[in-house]
CSV table of C-alpha atoms in Angstrom, one decimal:
chain,number,residue,atom,x,y,z
A,1,MET,CA,0.3,-8.1,-7.2
A,2,LYS,CA,-1.3,-10.4,-4.6
A,3,SER,CA,-2.0,-9.5,-1.0
A,4,SER,CA,0.1,-11.2,1.6
A,5,LEU,CA,-2.9,-11.2,3.8
A,6,VAL,CA,-5.7,-12.7,1.7
A,7,SER,CA,-6.3,-13.5,-1.9
A,8,SER,CA,-8.6,-11.4,-4.1
A,9,LYS,CA,-12.3,-11.3,-3.1
A,10,ASN,CA,-11.7,-13.4,0.0
A,11,LEU,CA,-12.9,-12.0,3.4
A,12,ILE,CA,-11.3,-12.3,6.7
A,13,ARG,CA,-13.3,-12.0,9.9
A,14,LEU,CA,-13.0,-8.4,11.0
A,15,GLN,CA,-14.9,-5.2,11.6
A,16,SER,CA,-13.0,-3.0,9.1
A,17,ALA,CA,-13.0,-2.8,5.3
A,18,ILE,CA,-9.8,-2.1,3.4
A,19,SER,CA,-9.3,-2.4,-0.3
A,20,ARG,CA,-5.7,-2.8,-1.5
A,21,SER,CA,-4.6,-1.7,-4.8
A,22,PHE,CA,-1.4,-0.2,-6.3
A,23,LEU,CA,-1.8,2.4,-9.0
A,24,GLN,CA,0.8,4.3,-11.0
A,25,HIS,CA,0.2,8.0,-11.0
A,26,SER,CA,0.1,8.8,-14.7
A,27,SER,CA,-2.3,10.0,-17.4
A,28,LYS,CA,-3.4,6.3,-17.9
A,29,PRO,CA,-3.9,4.8,-14.5
A,30,ILE,CA,-4.5,1.0,-14.3
A,31,SER,CA,-7.2,1.4,-11.6
A,32,GLN,CA,-8.0,3.6,-8.7
A,33,THR,CA,-9.2,2.5,-5.3
A,34,PRO,CA,-10.8,3.9,-2.2
A,35,PHE,CA,-9.8,2.8,1.2
A,36,PHE,CA,-11.7,2.7,4.4
A,37,ILE,CA,-10.8,2.1,8.1
A,38,PRO,CA,-13.3,2.0,11.0
A,39,ILE,CA,-12.5,4.0,14.1
A,40,ILE,CA,-13.4,2.1,17.2
A,41,PRO,CA,-15.9,4.0,19.4
A,42,THR,CA,-14.6,6.0,22.3
A,43,ASN,CA,-17.7,6.3,24.5
A,44,THR,CA,-16.5,3.5,26.8
A,45,ILE,CA,-15.6,5.5,29.8
A,46,ASN,CA,-17.8,3.3,32.1
A,47,LEU,CA,-16.1,0.2,30.9
A,48,TYR,CA,-12.7,1.8,31.4
A,49,ASN,CA,-13.6,3.0,34.9
A,50,GLN,CA,-14.8,-0.5,35.9
A,51,ARG,CA,-11.5,-2.0,34.8
A,52,TYR,CA,-9.4,0.7,36.3
A,53,GLN,CA,-11.0,0.6,39.7
A,54,ASN,CA,-9.0,-2.6,40.1
A,55,LEU,CA,-5.9,-1.2,38.5
A,56,GLN,CA,-5.4,2.3,39.7
A,57,PHE,CA,-4.9,1.6,43.4
A,58,GLN,CA,-3.3,-1.9,43.6
A,59,ILE,CA,-1.6,-2.4,46.9
A,60,ARG,CA,2.0,-3.7,46.9
A,61,SER,CA,3.1,-6.1,49.7
A,62,ASN,CA,4.6,-3.2,51.6
A,63,SER,CA,1.2,-1.4,51.6
A,64,THR,CA,2.5,1.2,49.2
A,65,SER,CA,-0.2,2.1,46.6
A,66,ILE,CA,0.7,2.5,42.9
A,67,MET,CA,0.3,5.9,41.4
A,68,SER,CA,-3.2,6.4,40.0
A,69,SER,CA,-3.5,6.7,36.3
A,70,SER,CA,-5.2,10.1,36.9
A,71,ALA,CA,-1.9,11.5,37.9
A,72,PHE,CA,-0.8,11.1,34.2
A,73,LYS,CA,-3.7,13.4,33.2
A,74,PRO,CA,-4.9,11.2,30.2
A,75,GLU,CA,-7.8,13.6,29.6
A,76,GLN,CA,-5.3,16.3,28.8
A,77,ALA,CA,-3.6,14.4,26.1
A,78,ARG,CA,-6.2,15.8,23.7
A,79,LEU,CA,-6.8,19.5,23.5
A,80,PRO,CA,-9.7,20.2,23.6
A,81,PRO,CA,-10.6,16.9,25.3
A,82,ALA,CA,-11.8,14.2,23.0
A,83,LEU,CA,-15.5,14.2,22.2
A,84,PRO,CA,-17.7,11.3,23.4
A,85,LEU,CA,-18.9,9.1,20.6
A,86,SER,CA,-22.6,9.0,20.0
A,87,SER,CA,-24.3,5.7,19.1
A,88,PRO,CA,-24.2,5.1,15.3
A,89,PRO,CA,-27.5,5.0,13.4
A,90,LEU,CA,-26.8,1.5,12.3
A,91,THR,CA,-25.0,-1.2,14.3
A,92,LYS,CA,-24.3,-3.3,11.3
A,93,PHE,CA,-24.3,-2.6,7.6
A,94,LYS,CA,-22.6,-3.4,4.3
A,95,ILE,CA,-20.0,-1.2,2.6
A,96,GLY,CA,-19.2,-1.4,-1.1
A,97,ILE,CA,-15.7,-0.3,-2.2
A,98,CYS,CA,-15.4,0.3,-6.0
A,99,GLN,CA,-12.0,0.0,-7.7
A,100,LEU,CA,-12.3,1.5,-11.2
A,101,ALA,CA,-10.4,1.8,-14.4
A,102,VAL,CA,-10.3,5.4,-15.8
A,103,THR,CA,-10.2,6.5,-19.5
A,104,PRO,CA,-9.8,9.8,-21.2
A,105,ASP,CA,-13.5,9.7,-22.0
A,106,LYS,CA,-15.2,11.6,-19.1
A,107,GLU,CA,-18.8,10.6,-20.0
A,108,TRP,CA,-17.7,7.0,-20.1
A,109,ASN,CA,-16.0,7.4,-16.7
A,110,ILE,CA,-19.2,8.9,-15.2
A,111,GLN,CA,-21.4,6.1,-16.5
A,112,HIS,CA,-18.9,3.5,-15.4
A,113,ALA,CA,-18.9,4.8,-11.9
A,114,ARG,CA,-22.7,5.0,-11.8
A,115,GLU,CA,-22.9,1.3,-12.8
A,116,ALA,CA,-20.4,0.3,-10.1
A,117,ILE,CA,-22.4,2.2,-7.5
A,118,GLU,CA,-25.6,0.5,-8.6
A,119,GLU,CA,-23.9,-2.9,-8.5
A,120,ALA,CA,-22.6,-2.4,-5.0
A,121,ALA,CA,-26.1,-1.2,-3.9
A,122,GLN,CA,-27.7,-4.3,-5.5
A,123,LYS,CA,-25.3,-6.4,-3.4
A,124,GLY,CA,-26.6,-4.7,-0.2
A,125,ALA,CA,-24.2,-1.9,0.4
A,126,HIS,CA,-25.6,1.0,2.5
A,127,LEU,CA,-22.3,2.9,2.0
A,128,VAL,CA,-20.5,3.0,-1.3
A,129,VAL,CA,-17.0,4.5,-1.7
A,130,LEU,CA,-15.4,5.5,-5.0
A,131,PRO,CA,-11.7,6.0,-5.8
A,132,GLU,CA,-9.6,9.2,-6.1
A,133,ILE,CA,-9.9,11.1,-9.4
A,134,TRP,CA,-12.3,8.6,-11.0
A,135,ASN,CA,-13.6,10.9,-13.7
A,136,SER,CA,-10.3,12.0,-15.1
A,137,PRO,CA,-6.8,10.8,-16.0
A,138,TYR,CA,-4.5,11.3,-13.1
A,139,SER,CA,-2.2,14.0,-14.5
A,140,ASN,CA,-1.4,17.7,-14.0
A,141,ASP,CA,-2.4,18.2,-17.6
A,142,GLY,CA,-5.7,16.5,-17.1
A,143,PHE,CA,-6.8,18.2,-13.9
A,144,PRO,CA,-7.7,21.6,-15.5
A,145,VAL,CA,-9.4,20.0,-18.4
A,146,TYR,CA,-11.7,17.7,-16.4
A,147,ALA,CA,-12.2,20.0,-13.4
A,148,GLU,CA,-15.8,20.8,-12.4
A,149,ASP,CA,-17.5,23.7,-10.5
A,150,ILE,CA,-19.0,21.6,-7.7
A,151,ASP,CA,-20.8,24.5,-6.0
A,152,ALA,CA,-22.5,25.5,-9.3
A,153,GLY,CA,-23.7,21.9,-9.8
A,154,HIS,CA,-25.9,20.5,-12.5
A,155,ASP,CA,-24.3,21.0,-16.0
A,156,ALA,CA,-21.2,22.6,-14.4
A,157,SER,CA,-20.6,19.4,-12.5
A,158,PRO,CA,-21.9,16.3,-14.2
A,159,SER,CA,-19.9,14.0,-12.0
A,160,THR,CA,-21.5,15.2,-8.7
A,161,ALA,CA,-24.9,15.5,-10.4
A,162,MET,CA,-24.6,11.7,-11.1
A,163,LEU,CA,-23.6,11.0,-7.5
A,164,SER,CA,-26.5,13.1,-6.2
A,165,GLU,CA,-29.0,11.3,-8.4
A,166,VAL,CA,-27.9,7.8,-7.7
A,167,SER,CA,-27.6,8.2,-3.9
A,168,SER,CA,-31.1,9.6,-3.8
A,169,ARG,CA,-32.6,7.0,-6.1
A,170,LEU,CA,-30.9,4.1,-4.3
A,171,LYS,CA,-31.2,5.6,-0.8
A,172,ILE,CA,-27.5,5.0,0.0
A,173,THR,CA,-24.7,7.1,1.3
A,174,VAL,CA,-21.9,7.8,-1.2
A,175,VAL,CA,-18.4,8.9,-0.4
A,176,GLY,CA,-17.7,10.0,-4.0
A,177,GLY,CA,-14.0,9.4,-4.2
A,178,SER,CA,-12.5,12.6,-5.6
A,179,ILE,CA,-12.6,14.7,-8.7
A,180,PRO,CA,-10.7,17.8,-9.9
A,181,GLU,CA,-12.7,20.8,-8.6
A,182,ARG,CA,-12.5,24.3,-10.0
A,183,CYS,CA,-13.3,27.2,-7.6
A,184,GLY,CA,-12.5,30.6,-9.0
A,185,ASP,CA,-8.9,30.5,-10.3
A,186,LYS,CA,-8.0,27.5,-8.1
A,187,LEU,CA,-8.1,23.8,-8.6
A,188,TYR,CA,-8.6,21.2,-5.8
A,189,ASN,CA,-8.6,17.5,-5.4
A,190,THR,CA,-12.1,17.1,-3.8
A,191,CYS,CA,-14.2,14.4,-2.3
A,192,CYS,CA,-18.0,14.9,-2.0
A,193,VAL,CA,-20.2,13.0,0.4
A,194,PHE,CA,-23.9,12.5,-0.5
A,195,GLY,CA,-26.6,11.4,1.8
A,196,THR,CA,-29.5,9.1,1.1
A,197,ASP,CA,-31.6,12.2,0.1
A,198,GLY,CA,-29.2,13.0,-2.6
A,199,LYS,CA,-28.0,16.2,-0.9
A,200,LEU,CA,-24.3,17.1,-0.7
A,201,LYS,CA,-23.4,16.6,3.0
A,202,ALA,CA,-19.7,17.5,2.9
A,203,LYS,CA,-16.8,18.4,0.7
A,204,HIS,CA,-13.2,17.5,1.5
A,205,ARG,CA,-10.4,19.1,-0.3
A,206,LYS,CA,-7.1,17.1,-0.2
A,207,ILE,CA,-5.1,18.6,2.6
A,208,HIS,CA,-1.6,17.1,1.8
A,209,LEU,CA,-0.6,17.4,-1.8
A,210,PHE,CA,1.4,14.6,-3.4
A,211,ASP,CA,4.8,16.1,-4.2
A,212,ILE,CA,7.4,13.5,-4.7
A,213,ASP,CA,10.7,13.1,-6.6
A,214,ILE,CA,12.5,9.8,-6.6
A,215,PRO,CA,15.2,10.0,-9.3
A,216,GLY,CA,14.8,7.4,-12.0
A,217,LYS,CA,11.5,6.2,-10.6
A,218,ILE,CA,8.8,8.8,-10.1
A,219,THR,CA,8.4,12.5,-10.1
A,220,PHE,CA,5.0,14.0,-9.6
A,221,MET,CA,4.0,17.5,-8.2
A,222,GLU,CA,0.3,18.0,-7.5
A,223,SER,CA,1.1,21.4,-6.2
A,224,LYS,CA,1.9,22.5,-9.8
A,225,THR,CA,-1.8,22.6,-10.5
A,226,LEU,CA,-3.7,21.9,-7.3
A,227,THR,CA,-4.2,24.0,-4.2
A,228,ALA,CA,-4.2,22.3,-0.8
A,229,GLY,CA,-7.3,22.1,1.3
A,230,GLU,CA,-7.4,23.8,4.7
A,231,THR,CA,-10.0,22.0,6.7
A,232,PRO,CA,-10.4,18.5,8.2
A,233,THR,CA,-13.7,17.1,7.1
A,234,ILE,CA,-16.2,15.2,9.4
A,235,VAL,CA,-19.7,14.4,8.3
A,236,ASP,CA,-22.6,12.7,10.0
A,237,THR,CA,-24.3,10.2,7.8
A,238,ASP,CA,-26.9,7.4,8.0
A,239,VAL,CA,-24.0,5.0,8.7
A,240,GLY,CA,-22.3,7.0,11.3
A,241,ARG,CA,-19.8,9.9,11.6
A,242,ILE,CA,-17.2,9.8,8.9
A,243,GLY,CA,-13.8,11.4,8.7
A,244,VAL,CA,-12.5,11.9,5.2
A,245,GLY,CA,-9.0,12.1,3.8
A,246,ILE,CA,-7.7,11.6,0.2
A,247,CYS,CA,-4.8,9.3,-0.6
A,248,TYR,CA,-1.6,11.2,0.5
A,249,ASP,CA,-3.5,12.4,3.6
A,250,ILE,CA,-3.2,8.9,4.9
A,251,ARG,CA,0.6,9.4,5.5
A,252,PHE,CA,-0.1,12.0,8.2
A,253,GLN,CA,-1.3,10.2,11.4
A,254,GLU,CA,-2.2,13.5,13.1
A,255,LEU,CA,-5.2,14.0,10.8
A,256,ALA,CA,-6.6,10.5,11.7
A,257,MET,CA,-5.9,11.2,15.4
A,258,ILE,CA,-7.9,14.5,15.2
A,259,TYR,CA,-10.7,12.6,13.5
A,260,ALA,CA,-10.8,10.0,16.3
A,261,SER,CA,-10.8,12.8,19.0
A,262,ARG,CA,-13.8,14.4,17.2
A,263,GLY,CA,-15.8,11.2,17.7
A,264,VAL,CA,-15.8,9.6,14.2
A,265,HIS,CA,-17.0,6.1,13.6
A,266,LEU,CA,-15.2,5.6,10.3
A,267,LEU,CA,-12.3,6.9,8.3
A,268,CYS,CA,-12.5,6.9,4.5
A,269,TYR,CA,-9.4,7.6,2.3
A,270,PRO,CA,-10.2,7.4,-1.4
A,271,GLY,CA,-6.8,6.6,-3.0
A,272,ALA,CA,-4.8,6.2,-6.2
A,273,PHE,CA,-1.4,5.0,-5.2
A,274,ASN,CA,1.6,4.7,-7.4
A,275,MET,CA,3.7,1.6,-8.2
A,276,THR,CA,6.9,3.0,-6.7
A,277,THR,CA,5.9,3.6,-3.1
A,278,GLY,CA,2.6,1.7,-3.3
A,279,PRO,CA,3.9,-1.9,-3.0
A,280,LEU,CA,5.8,-1.0,0.2
A,281,HIS,CA,3.5,1.5,1.8
A,282,TRP,CA,-0.2,1.3,0.7
A,283,GLU,CA,-1.4,-1.5,2.9
A,284,LEU,CA,1.1,-0.7,5.6
A,285,LEU,CA,-0.2,2.9,5.9
A,286,GLN,CA,-3.8,1.6,6.0
A,287,ARG,CA,-3.1,-0.7,8.8
A,288,ALA,CA,-1.0,1.9,10.6
A,289,ARG,CA,-3.8,4.4,10.7
A,290,ALA,CA,-6.1,1.6,11.9
A,291,VAL,CA,-3.6,0.5,14.6
A,292,ASP,CA,-3.3,4.2,15.7
A,293,ASN,CA,-6.9,3.9,16.7
A,294,GLN,CA,-6.7,0.3,18.0
A,295,PHE,CA,-7.5,-1.7,14.9
A,296,GLY,CA,-5.4,-3.2,12.2
A,297,GLU,CA,-6.8,-6.4,10.7
A,298,VAL,CA,-7.9,-6.7,7.1
A,299,LEU,CA,-11.5,-7.5,6.2
A,300,ALA,CA,-11.3,-7.5,2.4
A,301,THR,CA,-8.7,-6.8,-0.2
A,302,THR,CA,-8.2,-7.2,-3.9
A,303,GLU,CA,-5.5,-6.9,-6.6
A,304,HIS,CA,-5.0,-3.9,-8.9
A,305,ASP,CA,-7.6,-4.7,-11.5
A,306,GLU,CA,-11.2,-3.4,-11.4
A,307,ASP,CA,-13.3,-4.9,-8.6
A,308,ILE,CA,-16.1,-4.2,-6.2
A,309,ILE,CA,-15.6,-5.3,-2.6
A,310,ILE,CA,-18.6,-5.9,-0.4
A,311,ALA,CA,-18.0,-6.3,3.3
A,312,GLU,CA,-20.0,-6.1,6.5
A,313,ILE,CA,-19.2,-3.5,9.2
A,314,ASP,CA,-20.2,-4.5,12.7
A,315,TYR,CA,-20.0,-1.8,15.4
A,316,SER,CA,-21.3,-4.1,18.1
A,317,ILE,CA,-18.0,-5.6,19.3
A,318,LEU,CA,-15.8,-2.5,18.9
A,319,GLU,CA,-16.6,-1.1,22.3
A,320,GLN,CA,-15.4,-4.3,23.9
A,321,ARG,CA,-12.1,-4.3,22.0
A,322,ARG,CA,-11.3,-0.8,23.2
A,323,ALA,CA,-12.3,-1.6,26.7
A,324,ASN,CA,-9.9,-4.5,26.7
A,325,LEU,CA,-7.0,-2.2,25.8
A,326,PRO,CA,-8.0,1.2,27.3
A,327,LEU,CA,-5.4,3.4,25.7
A,328,ALA,CA,-7.5,6.5,26.2
A,329,MET,CA,-7.0,6.1,29.9
A,330,GLN,CA,-3.3,5.4,29.6
A,331,ARG,CA,-2.2,8.4,27.6
A,332,ARG,CA,0.3,10.7,29.3
A,333,GLY,CA,-1.3,14.1,29.2
A,334,ASP,CA,1.5,15.3,31.5
A,335,LEU,CA,4.0,14.6,28.8
A,336,TYR,CA,2.4,15.2,25.4
A,337,GLN,CA,-0.7,16.6,23.8
A,338,LEU,CA,-2.4,16.5,20.4
A,339,VAL,CA,-3.8,20.0,19.7
A,340,ASP,CA,-6.9,20.3,17.4
A,341,ILE,CA,-6.2,23.9,16.2
A,342,ARG,CA,-9.6,24.3,14.6
A,343,ARG,CA,-11.5,23.3,17.7
A,344,VAL,CA,-9.3,25.4,19.9
A,345,SER,CA,-9.9,28.4,17.7
A,346,ALA,CA,-13.6,27.8,17.8
A,347,HIS,CA,-13.7,28.1,21.6
């Protein structure tokens, strides 16, 4: 299925990277793809104020002033208030997004993923992203068989051992897609992020489980075998602060909004979409989450076969874009509020 935006392997001028692929959830997936959206920096208060000095107190012909935007309490639209965004470690870098075929042979899957990461790094990628459930067939029967004890590491988790080794050797950041994780008597769909030193920097457990029943088309219940994660995941890396979600997490805009309010530079959603809802929703949801945070163009896309996308991320013009459309100063904190329960509880 070809993209309506750009043919496979072509790039459009843009500061975001999105891979597009549609995958049937089954024990023999065609391919699996990660997906990535940049979040535009929020530390533009000075630019906002400069523009709003001319907007807040415009004088009508009858000398009546327009209500100041401060009366709408935009700073209260996020509880706690949104965090300022720090300068990212890199202004510009390349990302590699790996779309992989998966087989029942776990050792082959691990080696195949290693080779894809190496190829992306050879092409200049500082950040490499793998797809959802790349070491295992995507099935409830397969999850318990292929699950690994990530915390134990080494022989108990050969998939993450590979990610650790390759990220350290190549000096790159790896968002390791996701694998089935065993923790005690529970199974999770888990994404691991490794830094350039090979150390595990963060672990995200899929928060929203994919439970769907469309008669005659698709029935899949992740909750039959998997346990939902309980924590949004934000990690500081050598390419900036990243908020992590997994596939179905992308349908819930509140998670992306919380990540934005916590000052992330990027959103990464490793995914393995099905062929029923995928053609209608996969790209739409990616762009929707981007538009939620003032972005929505496509930098790179591909079809549903194996591929490695290399694209350049440039933070330098993002501040200007958000300054041109200062939504953060236009929110109506007097009418609505996004509550970050974890941050509120921590205070």
